[in-house]
Short mmCIF file of C-alpha atoms and ligand atoms in Angstrom, two decimals:
data_model
loop_
_atom_site.label_atom_id
_atom_site.label_comp_id
_atom_site.label_asym_id
_atom_site.label_seq_id
_atom_site.Cartn_x
_atom_site.Cartn_y
_atom_site.Cartn_z
CA MET A 1 64.25 139.67 197.62
CA PHE A 2 64.22 139.00 194.22
CA ALA A 3 66.73 139.38 191.29
CA PHE A 4 67.53 138.04 187.92
CA ARG A 5 70.97 138.39 186.17
CA VAL A 6 72.08 137.44 182.65
CA HIS A 7 75.62 136.28 182.59
CA GLN A 8 76.14 135.25 179.06
CA GLU A 9 74.01 135.61 175.71
CA ASP A 10 74.81 132.83 172.93
CA VAL A 11 75.89 134.07 169.55
CA SER A 12 74.09 131.82 167.19
CA SER A 13 70.69 131.90 168.85
CA LYS A 14 68.80 133.88 171.67
CA ALA A 15 69.75 131.47 174.29
CA ARG A 16 71.03 132.92 177.31
CA ARG A 17 72.41 131.95 180.84
CA GLY A 18 70.96 133.59 184.02
CA THR A 19 70.74 133.35 187.63
CA LEU A 20 67.48 133.93 189.37
CA ALA A 21 67.95 134.91 193.06
CA THR A 22 65.01 134.34 195.51
CA ARG A 23 64.56 134.29 199.26
CA HIS A 24 64.77 130.50 199.03
CA GLY A 25 68.05 130.05 196.85
CA ALA A 26 69.31 130.97 193.51
CA ILE A 27 68.41 129.06 190.29
CA GLU A 28 70.51 128.73 187.39
CA THR A 29 69.06 129.24 184.12
CA PRO A 30 67.80 128.09 181.52
CA ALA A 31 65.66 125.99 184.21
CA PHE A 32 63.00 123.44 184.29
CA MET A 33 60.57 123.50 187.02
CA PRO A 34 58.67 120.01 188.23
CA VAL A 35 54.99 120.58 188.74
CA GLY A 36 53.69 119.81 192.05
CA SER A 37 50.12 121.14 191.68
CA LEU A 38 48.41 120.00 194.97
CA GLY A 39 51.56 120.58 197.19
CA ALA A 40 53.76 117.54 196.11
CA VAL A 41 55.56 116.39 193.07
CA LYS A 42 53.66 113.13 192.76
CA GLY A 43 55.55 110.52 194.58
CA ILE A 44 59.04 112.27 195.06
CA SER A 45 59.88 113.77 198.20
CA PRO A 46 61.44 117.30 198.87
CA ALA A 47 64.80 115.43 199.75
CA GLU A 48 64.81 113.57 196.40
CA LEU A 49 64.11 116.78 194.56
CA GLU A 50 66.96 118.53 195.97
CA GLN A 51 69.10 115.32 195.44
CA LEU A 52 68.05 115.76 191.69
CA GLY A 53 69.41 119.43 191.89
CA TYR A 54 66.07 121.18 191.65
CA GLY A 55 65.82 124.56 193.01
CA LEU A 56 62.24 125.82 191.85
CA ILE A 57 59.11 123.94 191.89
CA LEU A 58 55.47 124.81 190.91
CA ASN A 59 52.49 124.59 193.15
CA ASN A 60 49.01 125.56 192.06
CA ALA A 61 46.76 128.22 193.57
CA TYR A 62 43.52 126.78 192.13
CA HIS A 63 44.23 123.37 193.61
CA LEU A 64 45.27 124.59 197.05
CA PHE A 65 42.50 127.15 197.36
CA LEU A 66 40.15 124.48 196.96
CA ARG A 67 41.90 121.87 199.26
CA PRO A 68 43.28 122.37 202.09
CA GLY A 69 42.60 126.16 201.59
CA HIS A 70 45.00 129.24 201.47
CA VAL A 71 44.06 130.27 205.00
CA VAL A 72 45.02 126.88 206.09
CA VAL A 73 48.36 126.74 204.52
CA GLN A 74 48.84 130.43 205.75
CA GLN A 75 48.13 129.26 209.44
CA LEU A 76 50.37 126.34 209.17
CA GLY A 77 53.28 128.90 208.16
CA GLY A 78 52.87 129.04 204.40
CA LEU A 79 53.87 126.80 201.58
CA HIS A 80 57.53 126.01 202.61
CA ALA A 81 56.61 125.14 206.12
CA PHE A 82 53.45 123.13 205.27
CA THR A 83 55.21 121.08 202.40
CA GLY A 84 58.80 120.79 203.82
CA TRP A 85 60.12 122.16 200.49
CA GLN A 86 62.93 124.70 201.27
CA GLY A 87 63.71 125.70 197.72
CA ALA A 88 62.03 128.22 195.72
CA ILE A 89 58.23 127.77 194.89
CA LEU A 90 56.25 129.52 192.10
CA THR A 91 52.32 129.31 192.03
CA ASP A 92 50.25 129.75 189.31
CA SER A 93 47.42 131.91 189.71
CA GLY A 94 44.64 129.26 188.88
CA GLY A 95 43.20 131.15 185.68
CA PHE A 96 44.49 128.09 183.50
CA GLN A 97 42.96 125.49 185.84
CA VAL A 98 39.73 127.13 186.16
CA PHE A 99 39.28 126.77 182.45
CA SER A 100 40.66 123.33 182.16
CA LEU A 101 39.28 121.94 185.47
CA ALA A 102 36.43 123.41 186.66
CA LYS A 103 32.61 122.79 185.85
CA LEU A 104 30.30 125.39 184.78
CA ARG A 105 32.25 128.55 184.85
CA ARG A 106 30.97 132.14 183.96
CA ILE A 107 33.61 134.87 183.12
CA SER A 108 32.92 138.40 183.42
CA ASP A 109 35.39 141.57 183.52
CA GLU A 110 34.95 141.37 187.28
CA GLY A 111 36.32 137.75 187.39
CA VAL A 112 35.69 134.00 187.23
CA THR A 113 32.68 132.36 188.93
CA PHE A 114 33.06 128.41 188.80
CA GLN A 115 31.91 125.04 190.32
CA SER A 116 34.75 123.39 192.32
CA HIS A 117 35.66 120.09 190.63
CA LEU A 118 36.04 118.48 194.10
CA ASP A 119 32.51 119.20 195.53
CA GLY A 120 30.75 121.41 193.14
CA SER A 121 30.59 124.37 195.52
CA LEU A 122 30.24 127.68 193.88
CA GLN A 123 33.57 129.90 193.82
CA HIS A 124 34.44 133.44 192.67
CA VAL A 125 37.86 134.47 192.08
CA THR A 126 38.82 137.85 190.85
CA PRO A 127 42.35 139.23 190.30
CA GLU A 128 42.39 140.76 193.65
CA ARG A 129 41.45 137.27 195.18
CA ALA A 130 43.92 135.45 193.09
CA MET A 131 46.55 137.77 194.84
CA GLU A 132 45.35 137.51 198.33
CA ILE A 133 45.33 133.48 197.77
CA GLN A 134 48.98 133.49 196.40
CA GLU A 135 50.01 135.82 199.28
CA ALA A 136 48.54 133.63 201.88
CA LEU A 137 50.22 130.55 200.26
CA GLY A 138 53.60 132.49 200.50
CA ALA A 139 55.26 131.36 197.25
CA ASP A 140 58.53 133.29 196.00
CA ILE A 141 57.09 133.73 192.48
CA ILE A 142 53.30 134.49 191.82
CA MET A 143 51.54 134.68 188.57
CA ALA A 144 48.98 137.28 187.59
CA PHE A 145 45.37 136.09 187.01
CA ASP A 146 44.85 135.91 183.53
CA GLU A 147 42.43 134.28 180.95
CA CYS A 148 43.82 131.35 178.95
CA PRO A 149 41.53 130.88 176.07
CA ALA A 150 41.12 127.04 174.87
CA LEU A 151 42.45 126.79 171.42
CA PRO A 152 40.95 126.72 168.74
CA ALA A 153 39.62 130.25 169.26
CA ASP A 154 38.55 132.95 166.83
CA ARG A 155 40.36 136.32 166.75
CA ARG A 156 37.35 137.77 168.43
CA GLN A 157 37.97 135.52 171.44
CA ILE A 158 41.58 136.24 171.50
CA THR A 159 41.17 139.70 171.64
CA GLY A 160 38.73 139.57 174.37
CA ALA A 161 41.19 137.37 176.47
CA VAL A 162 44.12 139.89 175.72
CA ALA A 163 42.00 142.84 176.94
CA ARG A 164 40.81 140.99 180.01
CA THR A 165 44.32 139.53 180.83
CA ALA A 166 45.61 143.11 180.44
CA SER A 167 43.08 144.76 182.79
CA TRP A 168 43.54 141.79 185.16
CA ALA A 169 47.23 142.41 185.03
CA ARG A 170 46.91 146.10 186.12
CA ARG A 171 44.28 145.02 188.89
CA CYS A 172 46.94 142.42 190.34
CA LEU A 173 49.72 144.78 190.37
CA ALA A 174 47.26 147.19 192.17
CA ALA A 175 46.06 144.63 194.78
CA LYS A 176 49.61 143.30 195.53
CA ARG A 177 50.72 143.88 199.42
CA ARG A 178 53.64 141.78 199.94
CA SER A 179 57.09 143.30 199.00
CA ASP A 180 58.91 139.79 199.10
CA GLN A 181 57.07 138.04 196.22
CA ALA A 182 57.96 138.45 192.61
CA LEU A 183 54.88 138.95 190.36
CA PHE A 184 55.21 137.89 186.69
CA GLY A 185 52.70 138.95 183.95
CA ILE A 186 51.33 136.48 181.53
CA VAL A 187 51.35 137.21 177.74
CA GLN A 188 48.23 135.99 175.76
CA GLY A 189 47.10 136.45 172.28
CA GLY A 190 46.68 132.81 171.07
CA LEU A 191 48.34 132.39 167.51
CA GLU A 192 47.74 135.96 166.49
CA ALA A 193 51.10 137.25 165.91
CA ASP A 194 50.08 140.92 166.10
CA LEU A 195 47.86 140.56 169.23
CA ARG A 196 50.52 138.89 170.95
CA ALA A 197 53.33 141.48 170.34
CA GLN A 198 50.90 144.12 171.50
CA ALA A 199 49.92 142.17 174.65
CA ALA A 200 53.60 141.75 175.52
CA ARG A 201 54.34 145.62 175.09
CA ASP A 202 51.25 146.43 177.18
CA LEU A 203 52.32 144.05 179.95
CA VAL A 204 55.89 145.49 179.76
CA SER A 205 54.57 148.86 179.98
CA LEU A 206 53.06 148.08 183.60
CA GLY A 207 56.08 146.49 184.68
CA PHE A 208 56.50 143.20 186.22
CA ASP A 209 59.31 141.19 187.93
CA GLY A 210 59.33 138.54 185.17
CA TYR A 211 57.04 137.61 182.18
CA ALA A 212 55.41 134.48 181.42
CA VAL A 213 54.22 133.33 177.73
CA GLY A 214 50.98 132.01 178.19
CA GLY A 215 48.31 130.74 176.15
CA LEU A 216 50.33 128.10 174.44
CA SER A 217 50.89 124.27 174.74
CA VAL A 218 47.22 123.85 174.72
CA GLY A 219 47.02 121.77 171.49
CA GLU A 220 48.61 124.04 168.81
CA ASP A 221 51.19 122.64 166.53
CA LYS A 222 54.84 123.00 167.49
CA PRO A 223 55.80 125.27 164.54
CA SER A 224 52.97 127.73 165.61
CA MET A 225 54.26 127.66 169.05
CA TYR A 226 57.50 128.35 168.08
CA ARG A 227 56.53 131.19 165.97
CA MET A 228 54.74 132.68 168.68
CA LEU A 229 57.82 132.78 170.66
CA ASP A 230 59.69 134.29 167.77
CA VAL A 231 57.37 137.38 168.03
CA THR A 232 56.71 137.64 171.71
CA VAL A 233 60.28 137.15 173.22
CA PRO A 234 61.63 140.35 171.21
CA GLU A 235 59.15 142.50 172.86
CA LEU A 236 60.25 141.51 176.52
CA PRO A 237 63.05 143.02 178.44
CA ALA A 238 66.24 141.22 178.10
CA GLN A 239 67.04 141.79 181.82
CA LYS A 240 63.80 140.27 183.24
CA PRO A 241 63.14 136.64 183.25
CA ARG A 242 61.04 134.78 180.53
CA TYR A 243 58.79 131.77 181.60
CA LEU A 244 57.11 129.69 178.87
CA MET A 245 53.99 128.02 180.65
CA GLY A 246 53.31 124.40 180.32
CA VAL A 247 56.36 123.30 178.25
CA GLY A 248 57.34 120.71 177.48
CA MET A 249 58.99 117.89 175.56
CA PRO A 250 62.86 117.66 175.84
CA GLU A 251 63.00 119.28 172.25
CA ASP A 252 60.63 122.03 173.33
CA LEU A 253 63.01 123.11 176.11
CA VAL A 254 65.80 123.15 173.54
CA GLU A 255 63.85 125.12 170.94
CA GLY A 256 62.62 127.24 173.85
CA VAL A 257 65.95 128.12 175.08
CA ALA A 258 67.20 129.04 171.43
CA ARG A 259 64.23 131.51 171.38
CA GLY A 260 65.17 133.45 174.59
CA ILE A 261 63.21 131.35 177.41
CA ASP A 262 64.69 131.12 180.82
CA MET A 263 62.03 128.91 182.61
CA PHE A 264 60.01 126.14 181.73
CA ASP A 265 57.37 123.97 183.59
CA CYS A 266 55.71 120.56 182.33
CA VAL A 267 54.15 117.70 183.89
CA VAL A 268 55.73 115.55 181.13
CA PRO A 269 58.60 113.89 183.26
CA THR A 270 56.31 113.06 186.19
CA ARG A 271 53.20 112.27 184.29
CA HIS A 272 55.08 110.05 181.67
CA GLY A 273 56.85 108.34 184.43
CA ARG A 274 53.56 107.34 185.81
CA THR A 275 52.30 106.13 182.36
CA GLY A 276 55.50 103.84 181.94
CA TRP A 277 57.29 106.45 179.18
CA LEU A 278 61.00 106.76 180.12
CA PHE A 279 63.33 109.34 178.67
CA THR A 280 66.68 108.47 177.08
CA ARG A 281 69.22 110.32 174.88
CA THR A 282 68.03 108.57 171.83
CA GLY A 283 64.10 108.82 172.56
CA ARG A 284 61.58 107.41 174.59
CA VAL A 285 61.19 103.86 176.14
CA LEU A 286 57.69 102.36 177.07
CA ILE A 287 58.75 100.24 179.82
CA LYS A 288 55.48 97.96 179.64
CA GLN A 289 56.46 96.64 176.22
CA ALA A 290 57.35 92.86 176.58
CA GLN A 291 60.51 93.47 174.75
CA TYR A 292 61.96 94.66 178.15
CA ALA A 293 60.88 91.71 180.11
CA ARG A 294 64.29 90.25 180.20
CA ASP A 295 66.41 93.30 179.29
CA ALA A 296 69.11 93.69 182.06
CA GLY A 297 70.28 96.95 180.75
CA ALA A 298 69.67 100.10 182.37
CA ILE A 299 66.87 102.45 180.98
CA ASP A 300 69.69 104.56 179.42
CA PRO A 301 73.28 103.15 179.73
CA GLU A 302 74.37 106.86 179.51
CA CYS A 303 72.46 107.97 182.15
CA GLY A 304 74.13 108.76 185.56
CA CYS A 305 70.98 108.70 187.72
CA PRO A 306 70.27 106.47 190.86
CA VAL A 307 67.76 104.30 189.03
CA CYS A 308 69.79 103.64 186.05
CA CYS A 309 72.93 102.61 188.43
CA ARG A 310 70.91 100.27 190.43
CA TYR A 311 67.84 98.80 188.22
CA SER A 312 67.31 96.89 185.20
CA ARG A 313 64.83 97.42 182.37
CA ALA A 314 63.40 94.24 183.27
CA TYR A 315 62.97 94.91 187.01
CA LEU A 316 61.13 98.40 186.15
CA HIS A 317 59.07 96.31 183.77
CA HIS A 318 58.09 94.23 186.35
CA LEU A 319 57.10 96.69 188.75
CA TYR A 320 55.02 98.27 186.08
CA GLN A 321 53.04 95.13 185.48
CA ALA A 322 52.64 94.14 188.96
CA LYS A 323 51.39 97.82 189.68
CA GLU A 324 53.91 98.33 192.12
CA MET A 325 54.27 101.91 193.44
CA LEU A 326 57.99 101.90 193.70
CA GLY A 327 57.76 101.30 189.92
CA LEU A 328 55.87 104.81 189.44
CA ARG A 329 58.42 106.41 191.61
CA LEU A 330 61.53 105.08 189.83
CA ASN A 331 60.29 105.79 186.76
CA THR A 332 59.48 109.74 187.71
CA LEU A 333 63.01 110.02 189.44
CA HIS A 334 64.68 108.76 186.29
CA ASN A 335 62.46 111.19 184.01
CA LEU A 336 63.16 114.10 186.50
CA TRP A 337 66.96 113.38 186.60
CA TYR A 338 66.80 113.25 182.59
CA PHE A 339 65.27 116.79 182.57
CA ALA A 340 67.61 118.34 185.05
CA SER A 341 70.60 116.71 183.32
CA LEU A 342 69.45 118.14 179.89
CA MET A 343 69.17 121.65 181.25
CA ARG A 344 72.56 121.34 183.04
CA ASP A 345 73.92 120.35 179.66
CA ILE A 346 71.98 123.11 177.71
CA ARG A 347 73.48 125.74 180.50
CA SER A 348 77.07 124.55 180.33
CA SER A 349 76.76 124.46 176.36
CA ILE A 350 75.70 128.15 176.63
CA GLU A 351 78.63 128.84 179.02
CA GLN A 352 81.12 127.13 176.51
CA ARG A 353 79.52 128.83 173.28
CA THR A 354 78.60 125.23 171.98
CA PHE A 355 74.87 125.51 172.33
CA ALA A 356 74.56 125.40 168.53
CA ALA A 357 76.53 122.23 168.33
CA PHE A 358 74.73 120.96 171.19
CA ARG A 359 71.20 121.53 169.59
CA GLN A 360 72.53 119.64 166.31
CA ALA A 361 74.03 116.64 168.24
CA PHE A 362 70.58 116.50 170.44
CA TYR A 363 68.55 115.87 167.39
CA ARG A 364 71.25 113.86 165.51
CA CYS A 365 71.49 111.15 168.33
CA ARG A 366 67.57 110.78 168.19
CA GLN A 367 67.62 110.58 164.53
CA GLU A 368 70.50 107.99 164.32
CA ALA A 369 68.16 105.70 166.94
CA GLU A 370 65.14 106.01 164.75
CA SER A 371 67.07 105.18 161.55
C1 OQN B 401 50.32 122.24 179.78
N1 OQN B 401 50.15 123.41 178.97
C2 OQN B 401 49.97 124.82 179.57
N2 OQN B 401 49.76 125.86 178.86
C3 OQN B 401 49.54 126.73 180.02
C4 OQN B 401 48.96 128.14 179.64
C5 OQN B 401 48.76 128.85 181.00
C6 OQN B 401 48.59 130.24 180.67
O1 OQN B 401 48.06 130.94 179.87
N3 OQN B 401 48.14 130.84 181.98
C7 OQN B 401 48.44 130.28 183.25
N4 OQN B 401 48.26 130.87 184.31
N5 OQN B 401 48.76 128.92 183.49
C8 OQN B 401 49.02 128.21 182.17
C9 OQN B 401 49.37 127.04 182.33
C10 OQN B 401 49.32 126.12 183.86
C11 OQN B 401 50.89 126.05 184.29
C12 OQN B 401 51.20 125.44 185.59
C13 OQN B 401 50.38 124.25 185.88
C14 OQN B 401 50.53 123.58 187.07
C15 OQN B 401 51.08 124.36 187.99
C16 OQN B 401 51.74 125.70 187.77
C17 OQN B 401 51.63 126.19 186.51
C18 OQN B 401 49.53 126.19 181.05
N6 OQN B 401 49.98 124.77 181.01
#
């Protein structure tokens, strides 16, 4: 079963508190979802993700289709049995990855033909096949097969992508067989406000379990991204979840929540962790810098995470320099904790009607640190 309930709406913004009920547990929103494209959140085990408080993670149909194959996963009992993660899973349809990862690709109204980035084999994915793949993988929430145009794109290209995405969304709905998976539509439209509003209305008229704002966080400037949220969210039904794909940095989560977004995914906490960038309440720490070599302090003295309670910046600096894999794991754990606690703070500020004050304080302690 799948359900979404809005408990509370903020008075000073479009922020809202909700609960997403899935077959694999309930997730409090606004929520951040760690990305585990290839079936694992890099370097972090399901047990650690549970300890961090995450209840919903992302896998990627494109990657898992290419390897080990959706039929293999299905024969091994589906993603939950295969990966050992017993919380909720959302799989992306792969539309985005085909455009960002695959070599040689041809797109037509029928679907996409591309060469696997793994072995160069020719693959052909249609909306119907994208549904078949995601149904075999067995996630709790699956995404419609869409066309996410790379930016910058001219209005003609955006118009084409919107039309194809709408036609493919209809075909996904028609091809859906399982009744125990939620299907989200994806709004495209680039940075064309009128095309986005119309795309949202067209999707809503088809009727989905939730709606994703796609086609963003692909290189556009932040004000443009926020403006597209301002024109898209009002067209989406208040009682259905809204998912902003591929976003983002901590400030983007705060701004997205303020504009009515319930769900976020981004590789930032995990990828930044692996490149030595650590998040703190006053900004980011680049742990490989020499200034941390003798710093006995925690990454963030105000952070309560298992890493900050036990290890110094000097030790994490050493692990990074020594290319010890423990360093990548500890950096990732800390960042995932930071993102989880940011969302916990956001949720409780909405409950206490103090989200506006939280938003100001969030920026103030970053500004003070920079001054
Ligand atoms: C980083 N920025 C970013 N913008 C995106 C836009 C779209 C979009 O318009 N359509 C689809 N289908 N996906 C998108 C994604 C991928 C998100 C993802 C990655 C990995 C696993 C699960 C989910 C995006 N990611």
